[in-house]
Amino acid sequence: MPDVAAAREATAARLLKISAGNSYDPEIDIDWAAPQPAGLLYAPERRLSLYGTELWDALTPEQRVELSRHEVASIASIGIWFEVLLMRMLLRHVTGMDPRSGHVQYALTEVGDECRHSVMFGRMIDALGTPAYQPAAVHRALGRYLGATAGGIQTFAAALIAEEILDALQREAMADESLQPLVRMVSRIHVVEEARHIRFARDELARQVASAWRPRRWYCQIIVARAAYTVTHTLINPQAYAAVGLDPARARAVAWANPRFRETLRWAGTRVTTYLQELGLVEGPAKSVWRAAALI
């Protein structure tokens, strides 16, 4: 136990130092009034959910740009929802712990980071001129359940799934000079700061799994798989398709049948899925849920 505590504190000390020297203020570091150049996509077209389908082929160039704008807004909206949920789970995690510890202080530092990220995503959605899309009621219900009950494995595994999938998409976007500058800058800030959040969650999750009883791990396998399903199935709100004149239900069905979109989801989730498999969290009946999430 002392070795575990020492390792936890060493991780926290390292991440607190990085946070002090490498953090952004979106209010200062992003020019929110800068124009959005006409004709530039908001996401790489090969990552858009309808790319490669007959529906995509029938869209005009202008409609494709518009779809990319709404898909990015949908992902950002869901990003806020996940970050608020993560903040709730992190606060539950540290409640009752010694506030003098680096572990607690880093967790609270991360909550501060996530607050800024949520504001940044909200400002981006406003700048894009789109709705703030919300998850369906069934997914909101799962979020309320996790927010009220999740601890240990569930907290850090769910955080990793959302963070690493978004991280993969944003790492690609921030390096793509053909995309809108606003999206690239928001992506860059989020990637830099999420790197330390991912390290924190990975280290803590490994410790939590190592100390968990087998029945607890079985339960967590199902809950974590369901969280993964929620992540992938809420990324693109069906109403984003209505913005370009498509029937939302039909377009959503086409997207989920689209092998290119399913490959994008697998690609974005490769790192986290592989890590959770190594920890024994993608096993047994939970595997069918991971398949339904298009992550394996």
mmCIF file of C-alpha atoms in Angstrom:
data_model
loop_
_atom_site.group_PDB
_atom_site.id
_atom_site.type_symbol
_atom_site.label_atom_id
_atom_site.label_comp_id
_atom_site.label_asym_id
_atom_site.label_seq_id
_atom_site.Cartn_x
_atom_site.Cartn_y
_atom_site.Cartn_z
ATOM 1 C CA MET A 1 0.000 0.000 0.000
ATOM 2 C CA PRO A 2 2.778 2.530 0.762
ATOM 3 C CA ASP A 3 4.264 1.792 -2.685
ATOM 4 C CA VAL A 4 0.893 2.490 -4.316
ATOM 5 C CA ALA A 5 0.539 5.763 -2.417
ATOM 6 C CA ALA A 6 4.084 6.795 -3.353
ATOM 7 C CA ALA A 7 3.471 6.010 -7.034
ATOM 8 C CA ARG A 8 0.213 7.962 -6.969
ATOM 9 C CA GLU A 9 1.934 10.971 -5.428
ATOM 10 C CA ALA A 10 4.820 10.790 -7.909
ATOM 11 C CA THR A 11 2.351 10.870 -10.814
ATOM 12 C CA ALA A 12 0.511 13.812 -9.279
ATOM 13 C CA ALA A 13 3.712 15.787 -8.634
ATOM 14 C CA ARG A 14 4.828 15.350 -12.235
ATOM 15 C CA LEU A 15 1.455 16.358 -13.665
ATOM 16 C CA LEU A 16 1.074 19.354 -11.356
ATOM 17 C CA LYS A 17 4.436 20.643 -12.575
ATOM 18 C CA ILE A 18 3.397 20.192 -16.212
ATOM 19 C CA SER A 19 0.066 21.918 -15.555
ATOM 20 C CA ALA A 20 1.801 24.920 -14.012
ATOM 21 C CA GLY A 21 4.001 25.401 -17.058
ATOM 22 C CA ASN A 22 1.765 24.398 -19.944
ATOM 23 C CA SER A 23 -1.806 25.636 -19.647
ATOM 24 C CA TYR A 24 -3.924 27.869 -21.875
ATOM 25 C CA ASP A 25 -6.585 30.493 -21.331
ATOM 26 C CA PRO A 26 -9.018 30.214 -24.268
ATOM 27 C CA GLU A 27 -10.284 33.747 -23.593
ATOM 28 C CA ILE A 28 -6.820 35.061 -24.397
ATOM 29 C CA ASP A 29 -5.297 32.435 -26.682
ATOM 30 C CA ILE A 30 -8.132 32.189 -29.216
ATOM 31 C CA ASP A 31 -9.287 35.001 -31.489
ATOM 32 C CA TRP A 32 -13.019 34.387 -31.301
ATOM 33 C CA ALA A 33 -13.797 37.259 -33.653
ATOM 34 C CA ALA A 34 -11.604 35.969 -36.484
ATOM 35 C CA PRO A 35 -13.552 35.215 -39.691
ATOM 36 C CA GLN A 36 -14.190 31.620 -40.732
ATOM 37 C CA PRO A 37 -12.949 31.340 -44.335
ATOM 38 C CA ALA A 38 -15.646 30.291 -46.788
ATOM 39 C CA GLY A 39 -15.293 26.866 -48.318
ATOM 40 C CA LEU A 40 -13.034 25.339 -45.656
ATOM 41 C CA LEU A 41 -14.213 22.170 -43.959
ATOM 42 C CA TYR A 42 -14.482 21.986 -40.185
ATOM 43 C CA ALA A 43 -13.280 18.349 -40.037
ATOM 44 C CA PRO A 44 -11.416 16.058 -42.428
ATOM 45 C CA GLU A 45 -14.021 14.813 -44.893
ATOM 46 C CA ARG A 46 -12.908 11.178 -44.521
ATOM 47 C CA ARG A 47 -13.875 11.413 -40.825
ATOM 48 C CA LEU A 48 -17.401 12.663 -41.486
ATOM 49 C CA SER A 49 -20.051 10.077 -40.766
ATOM 50 C CA LEU A 50 -21.594 9.968 -44.264
ATOM 51 C CA TYR A 51 -18.346 10.087 -46.259
ATOM 52 C CA GLY A 52 -18.272 7.382 -48.915
ATOM 53 C CA THR A 53 -22.046 6.836 -48.992
ATOM 54 C CA GLU A 54 -24.605 7.694 -51.665
ATOM 55 C CA LEU A 55 -25.973 10.404 -49.387
ATOM 56 C CA TRP A 56 -22.533 11.995 -49.296
ATOM 57 C CA ASP A 57 -22.138 11.783 -53.054
ATOM 58 C CA ALA A 58 -25.440 13.637 -53.489
ATOM 59 C CA LEU A 59 -24.385 16.591 -51.307
ATOM 60 C CA THR A 60 -23.088 19.782 -52.871
ATOM 61 C CA PRO A 61 -19.682 21.142 -51.744
ATOM 62 C CA GLU A 62 -21.514 23.752 -49.692
ATOM 63 C CA GLN A 63 -23.636 21.102 -47.989
ATOM 64 C CA ARG A 64 -20.525 19.078 -47.167
ATOM 65 C CA VAL A 65 -18.966 22.088 -45.451
ATOM 66 C CA GLU A 66 -22.234 22.657 -43.591
ATOM 67 C CA LEU A 67 -22.397 19.021 -42.485
ATOM 68 C CA SER A 68 -18.815 19.218 -41.220
ATOM 69 C CA ARG A 69 -19.719 22.342 -39.223
ATOM 70 C CA HIS A 70 -22.651 20.635 -37.541
ATOM 71 C CA GLU A 71 -20.803 17.388 -36.878
ATOM 72 C CA VAL A 72 -17.992 19.321 -35.164
ATOM 73 C CA ALA A 73 -20.589 21.221 -33.126
ATOM 74 C CA SER A 74 -22.255 17.934 -32.163
ATOM 75 C CA ILE A 75 -18.957 16.431 -31.012
ATOM 76 C CA ALA A 76 -18.128 19.596 -29.049
ATOM 77 C CA SER A 77 -21.595 19.571 -27.430
ATOM 78 C CA ILE A 78 -21.174 15.968 -26.359
ATOM 79 C CA GLY A 79 -17.649 16.823 -25.230
ATOM 80 C CA ILE A 80 -19.112 19.342 -22.801
ATOM 81 C CA TRP A 81 -21.604 16.765 -21.543
ATOM 82 C CA PHE A 82 -18.834 14.234 -20.937
ATOM 83 C CA GLU A 83 -16.552 16.788 -19.297
ATOM 84 C CA VAL A 84 -19.250 17.910 -16.870
ATOM 85 C CA LEU A 85 -19.870 14.249 -16.045
ATOM 86 C CA LEU A 86 -16.138 13.668 -15.559
ATOM 87 C CA MET A 87 -15.921 16.648 -13.210
ATOM 88 C CA ARG A 88 -18.718 15.175 -11.110
ATOM 89 C CA MET A 89 -16.991 11.792 -10.962
ATOM 90 C CA LEU A 90 -13.599 13.296 -10.106
ATOM 91 C CA LEU A 91 -15.120 15.329 -7.291
ATOM 92 C CA ARG A 92 -16.795 12.192 -5.930
ATOM 93 C CA HIS A 93 -13.452 10.387 -6.219
ATOM 94 C CA VAL A 94 -11.567 12.890 -4.033
ATOM 95 C CA THR A 95 -14.341 13.597 -1.527
ATOM 96 C CA GLY A 96 -13.017 12.638 1.891
ATOM 97 C CA MET A 97 -9.387 12.344 0.749
ATOM 98 C CA ASP A 98 -6.586 14.396 2.280
ATOM 99 C CA PRO A 99 -6.558 17.747 0.421
ATOM 100 C CA ARG A 100 -2.848 18.105 1.186
ATOM 101 C CA SER A 101 -2.033 15.207 -1.130
ATOM 102 C CA GLY A 102 -0.776 15.787 -4.643
ATOM 103 C CA HIS A 103 -3.351 13.296 -5.891
ATOM 104 C CA VAL A 104 -6.251 15.420 -4.676
ATOM 105 C CA GLN A 105 -4.638 18.645 -5.795
ATOM 106 C CA TYR A 106 -4.036 17.319 -9.293
ATOM 107 C CA ALA A 107 -7.608 15.978 -9.546
ATOM 108 C CA LEU A 108 -8.883 19.451 -8.620
ATOM 109 C CA THR A 109 -6.474 21.007 -11.124
ATOM 110 C CA GLU A 110 -7.954 18.743 -13.776
ATOM 111 C CA VAL A 111 -11.455 19.852 -12.808
ATOM 112 C CA GLY A 112 -10.279 23.430 -13.393
ATOM 113 C CA ASP A 113 -8.911 22.436 -16.806
ATOM 114 C CA GLU A 114 -12.182 20.764 -17.727
ATOM 115 C CA CYS A 115 -14.147 23.852 -16.716
ATOM 116 C CA ARG A 116 -12.097 25.926 -19.153
ATOM 117 C CA HIS A 117 -12.477 23.279 -21.864
ATOM 118 C CA SER A 118 -16.238 23.241 -21.482
ATOM 119 C CA VAL A 119 -16.367 27.034 -21.743
ATOM 120 C CA MET A 120 -14.075 26.854 -24.790
ATOM 121 C CA PHE A 121 -16.286 24.277 -26.504
ATOM 122 C CA GLY A 122 -19.355 26.345 -25.670
ATOM 123 C CA ARG A 123 -17.810 29.450 -27.198
ATOM 124 C CA MET A 124 -16.810 27.489 -30.285
ATOM 125 C CA ILE A 125 -20.350 26.185 -30.743
ATOM 126 C CA ASP A 126 -21.615 29.751 -30.448
ATOM 127 C CA ALA A 127 -19.025 30.948 -32.974
ATOM 128 C CA LEU A 128 -20.075 28.199 -35.377
ATOM 129 C CA GLY A 129 -23.673 29.417 -35.210
ATOM 130 C CA THR A 130 -25.102 25.952 -34.578
ATOM 131 C CA PRO A 131 -27.339 24.452 -31.917
ATOM 132 C CA ALA A 132 -25.809 22.964 -28.774
ATOM 133 C CA TYR A 133 -26.747 19.351 -29.419
ATOM 134 C CA GLN A 134 -27.810 17.140 -26.524
ATOM 135 C CA PRO A 135 -27.674 13.354 -26.075
ATOM 136 C CA ALA A 136 -30.852 11.290 -26.165
ATOM 137 C CA ALA A 137 -32.753 10.662 -22.936
ATOM 138 C CA VAL A 138 -31.428 7.114 -22.491
ATOM 139 C CA HIS A 139 -27.837 8.363 -22.594
ATOM 140 C CA ARG A 140 -28.602 11.235 -20.229
ATOM 141 C CA ALA A 141 -30.038 8.689 -17.794
ATOM 142 C CA LEU A 142 -26.809 6.665 -17.901
ATOM 143 C CA GLY A 143 -24.854 9.865 -17.298
ATOM 144 C CA ARG A 144 -26.932 10.632 -14.212
ATOM 145 C CA TYR A 145 -26.364 7.090 -12.944
ATOM 146 C CA LEU A 146 -22.599 7.273 -13.452
ATOM 147 C CA GLY A 147 -22.419 10.727 -11.941
ATOM 148 C CA ALA A 148 -24.192 9.510 -8.806
ATOM 149 C CA THR A 149 -22.579 6.070 -8.398
ATOM 150 C CA ALA A 150 -19.351 5.724 -10.365
ATOM 151 C CA GLY A 151 -16.086 5.282 -8.545
ATOM 152 C CA GLY A 152 -12.646 3.872 -9.163
ATOM 153 C CA ILE A 153 -12.551 1.767 -12.299
ATOM 154 C CA GLN A 154 -15.747 3.196 -13.787
ATOM 155 C CA THR A 155 -14.638 6.793 -13.295
ATOM 156 C CA PHE A 156 -11.237 6.461 -14.919
ATOM 157 C CA ALA A 157 -12.181 3.990 -17.653
ATOM 158 C CA ALA A 158 -15.140 6.118 -18.763
ATOM 159 C CA ALA A 159 -12.938 9.210 -18.701
ATOM 160 C CA LEU A 160 -10.327 7.505 -20.860
ATOM 161 C CA ILE A 161 -12.835 6.339 -23.452
ATOM 162 C CA ALA A 162 -14.248 9.825 -24.014
ATOM 163 C CA GLU A 163 -10.897 11.610 -23.761
ATOM 164 C CA GLU A 164 -8.885 9.314 -26.023
ATOM 165 C CA ILE A 165 -11.471 9.080 -28.805
ATOM 166 C CA LEU A 166 -11.782 12.867 -28.914
ATOM 167 C CA ASP A 167 -8.008 13.198 -28.618
ATOM 168 C CA ALA A 168 -7.420 11.072 -31.731
ATOM 169 C CA LEU A 169 -9.876 13.128 -33.779
ATOM 170 C CA GLN A 170 -8.413 16.417 -32.583
ATOM 171 C CA ARG A 171 -4.773 15.426 -33.067
ATOM 172 C CA GLU A 172 -5.554 14.840 -36.711
ATOM 173 C CA ALA A 173 -7.604 18.030 -37.033
ATOM 174 C CA MET A 174 -5.040 20.341 -35.444
ATOM 175 C CA ALA A 175 -2.391 19.244 -37.970
ATOM 176 C CA ASP A 176 -4.656 19.615 -41.024
ATOM 177 C CA GLU A 177 -3.990 23.019 -42.585
ATOM 178 C CA SER A 178 -6.974 22.634 -44.910
ATOM 179 C CA LEU A 179 -9.424 22.961 -42.001
ATOM 180 C CA GLN A 180 -10.941 26.017 -40.356
ATOM 181 C CA PRO A 181 -8.336 27.803 -38.163
ATOM 182 C CA LEU A 182 -10.766 28.047 -35.234
ATOM 183 C CA VAL A 183 -11.253 24.287 -35.106
ATOM 184 C CA ARG A 184 -7.509 23.700 -35.379
ATOM 185 C CA MET A 185 -6.712 26.058 -32.477
ATOM 186 C CA VAL A 186 -9.420 24.661 -30.200
ATOM 187 C CA SER A 187 -8.169 21.164 -31.022
ATOM 188 C CA ARG A 188 -4.554 22.099 -30.265
ATOM 189 C CA ILE A 189 -5.374 23.526 -26.844
ATOM 190 C CA HIS A 190 -7.498 20.556 -25.915
ATOM 191 C CA VAL A 191 -4.913 17.998 -27.079
ATOM 192 C CA VAL A 192 -2.074 19.629 -25.105
ATOM 193 C CA GLU A 193 -4.028 19.746 -21.860
ATOM 194 C CA GLU A 194 -5.806 16.405 -22.263
ATOM 195 C CA ALA A 195 -2.452 14.621 -22.590
ATOM 196 C CA ARG A 196 -1.864 14.985 -18.861
ATOM 197 C CA HIS A 197 -5.475 14.058 -18.050
ATOM 198 C CA ILE A 198 -5.054 10.841 -20.036
ATOM 199 C CA ARG A 199 -1.801 10.033 -18.213
ATOM 200 C CA PHE A 200 -3.507 10.593 -14.845
ATOM 201 C CA ALA A 201 -6.479 8.386 -15.767
ATOM 202 C CA ARG A 202 -4.326 5.589 -17.207
ATOM 203 C CA ASP A 203 -2.092 5.393 -14.140
ATOM 204 C CA GLU A 204 -4.973 5.543 -11.678
ATOM 205 C CA LEU A 205 -7.074 3.032 -13.618
ATOM 206 C CA ALA A 206 -4.238 0.491 -13.578
ATOM 207 C CA ARG A 207 -3.987 0.853 -9.796
ATOM 208 C CA GLN A 208 -7.754 0.544 -9.346
ATOM 209 C CA VAL A 209 -7.957 -2.626 -11.479
ATOM 210 C CA ALA A 210 -5.025 -4.241 -9.658
ATOM 211 C CA SER A 211 -6.749 -3.818 -6.291
ATOM 212 C CA ALA A 212 -10.320 -4.740 -7.349
ATOM 213 C CA TRP A 213 -12.006 -8.006 -6.426
ATOM 214 C CA ARG A 214 -13.055 -10.192 -9.340
ATOM 215 C CA PRO A 215 -16.834 -9.604 -8.925
ATOM 216 C CA ARG A 216 -16.172 -5.873 -8.955
ATOM 217 C CA ARG A 217 -14.184 -6.183 -12.190
ATOM 218 C CA TRP A 218 -17.033 -8.178 -13.810
ATOM 219 C CA TYR A 219 -19.533 -5.462 -12.907
ATOM 220 C CA CYS A 220 -17.192 -2.746 -14.170
ATOM 221 C CA GLN A 221 -16.696 -4.563 -17.479
ATOM 222 C CA ILE A 222 -20.407 -4.134 -18.254
ATOM 223 C CA ILE A 223 -20.657 -0.535 -17.046
ATOM 224 C CA VAL A 224 -17.517 0.502 -18.931
ATOM 225 C CA ALA A 225 -18.733 -1.188 -22.117
ATOM 226 C CA ARG A 226 -22.027 0.658 -21.841
ATOM 227 C CA ALA A 227 -20.139 3.916 -21.391
ATOM 228 C CA ALA A 228 -18.203 3.163 -24.586
ATOM 229 C CA TYR A 229 -21.478 2.558 -26.423
ATOM 230 C CA THR A 230 -22.790 5.905 -25.195
ATOM 231 C CA VAL A 231 -19.652 7.722 -26.350
ATOM 232 C CA THR A 232 -19.766 6.488 -29.935
ATOM 233 C CA HIS A 233 -23.551 6.654 -30.304
ATOM 234 C CA THR A 234 -23.813 10.256 -29.098
ATOM 235 C CA LEU A 235 -20.957 11.813 -31.072
ATOM 236 C CA ILE A 236 -23.117 12.749 -34.068
ATOM 237 C CA ASN A 237 -26.567 13.981 -33.184
ATOM 238 C CA PRO A 238 -29.111 13.020 -35.903
ATOM 239 C CA GLN A 239 -30.295 16.620 -36.080
ATOM 240 C CA ALA A 240 -26.917 17.537 -37.590
ATOM 241 C CA TYR A 241 -28.140 15.813 -40.758
ATOM 242 C CA ALA A 242 -31.315 17.878 -40.820
ATOM 243 C CA ALA A 243 -29.137 20.995 -41.110
ATOM 244 C CA VAL A 244 -28.235 19.941 -44.677
ATOM 245 C CA GLY A 245 -31.734 18.834 -45.631
ATOM 246 C CA LEU A 246 -31.405 15.122 -44.864
ATOM 247 C CA ASP A 247 -33.885 12.963 -43.011
ATOM 248 C CA PRO A 248 -32.244 12.499 -39.575
ATOM 249 C CA ALA A 249 -33.391 8.914 -39.002
ATOM 250 C CA ARG A 250 -32.407 7.731 -42.467
ATOM 251 C CA ALA A 251 -29.055 9.534 -42.415
ATOM 252 C CA ARG A 252 -28.211 8.118 -38.979
ATOM 253 C CA ALA A 253 -28.963 4.597 -40.215
ATOM 254 C CA VAL A 254 -26.794 5.160 -43.281
ATOM 255 C CA ALA A 255 -23.962 6.498 -41.110
ATOM 256 C CA TRP A 256 -24.006 3.498 -38.779
ATOM 257 C CA ALA A 257 -24.042 1.120 -41.741
ATOM 258 C CA ASN A 258 -21.157 3.041 -43.317
ATOM 259 C CA PRO A 259 -17.940 0.967 -43.080
ATOM 260 C CA ARG A 260 -15.830 4.140 -43.377
ATOM 261 C CA PHE A 261 -17.495 5.728 -40.352
ATOM 262 C CA ARG A 262 -17.210 2.519 -38.331
ATOM 263 C CA GLU A 263 -13.531 2.333 -39.269
ATOM 264 C CA THR A 264 -13.079 5.934 -38.086
ATOM 265 C CA LEU A 265 -14.566 4.996 -34.715
ATOM 266 C CA ARG A 266 -12.285 1.949 -34.418
ATOM 267 C CA TRP A 267 -9.297 4.071 -35.418
ATOM 268 C CA ALA A 268 -10.130 6.790 -32.878
ATOM 269 C CA GLY A 269 -10.634 4.212 -30.133
ATOM 270 C CA THR A 270 -7.657 1.970 -30.877
ATOM 271 C CA ARG A 271 -5.363 3.232 -28.122
ATOM 272 C CA VAL A 272 -7.933 3.182 -25.345
ATOM 273 C CA THR A 273 -9.525 -0.100 -26.421
ATOM 274 C CA THR A 274 -6.126 -1.780 -26.522
ATOM 275 C CA TYR A 275 -5.266 -0.441 -23.069
ATOM 276 C CA LEU A 276 -8.561 -1.571 -21.545
ATOM 277 C CA GLN A 277 -8.091 -5.009 -23.119
ATOM 278 C CA GLU A 278 -4.669 -5.234 -21.483
ATOM 279 C CA LEU A 279 -6.312 -4.474 -18.135
ATOM 280 C CA GLY A 280 -8.934 -7.185 -18.654
ATOM 281 C CA LEU A 281 -11.882 -4.804 -18.980
ATOM 282 C CA VAL A 282 -12.971 -5.895 -22.478
ATOM 283 C CA GLU A 283 -13.939 -9.493 -21.799
ATOM 284 C CA GLY A 284 -16.925 -11.832 -21.581
ATOM 285 C CA PRO A 285 -20.454 -10.543 -22.263
ATOM 286 C CA ALA A 286 -19.137 -6.966 -22.391
ATOM 287 C CA LYS A 287 -17.485 -7.698 -25.736
ATOM 288 C CA SER A 288 -20.825 -7.694 -27.536
ATOM 289 C CA VAL A 289 -21.459 -4.162 -26.281
ATOM 290 C CA TRP A 290 -18.032 -3.050 -27.488
ATOM 291 C CA ARG A 291 -18.879 -4.481 -30.925
ATOM 292 C CA ALA A 292 -22.180 -2.578 -30.934
ATOM 293 C CA ALA A 293 -20.152 0.538 -30.120
ATOM 294 C CA ALA A 294 -18.073 -0.143 -33.279
ATOM 295 C CA LEU A 295 -14.870 -0.127 -31.232
ATOM 296 C CA ILE A 296 -13.839 -3.755 -31.779
#
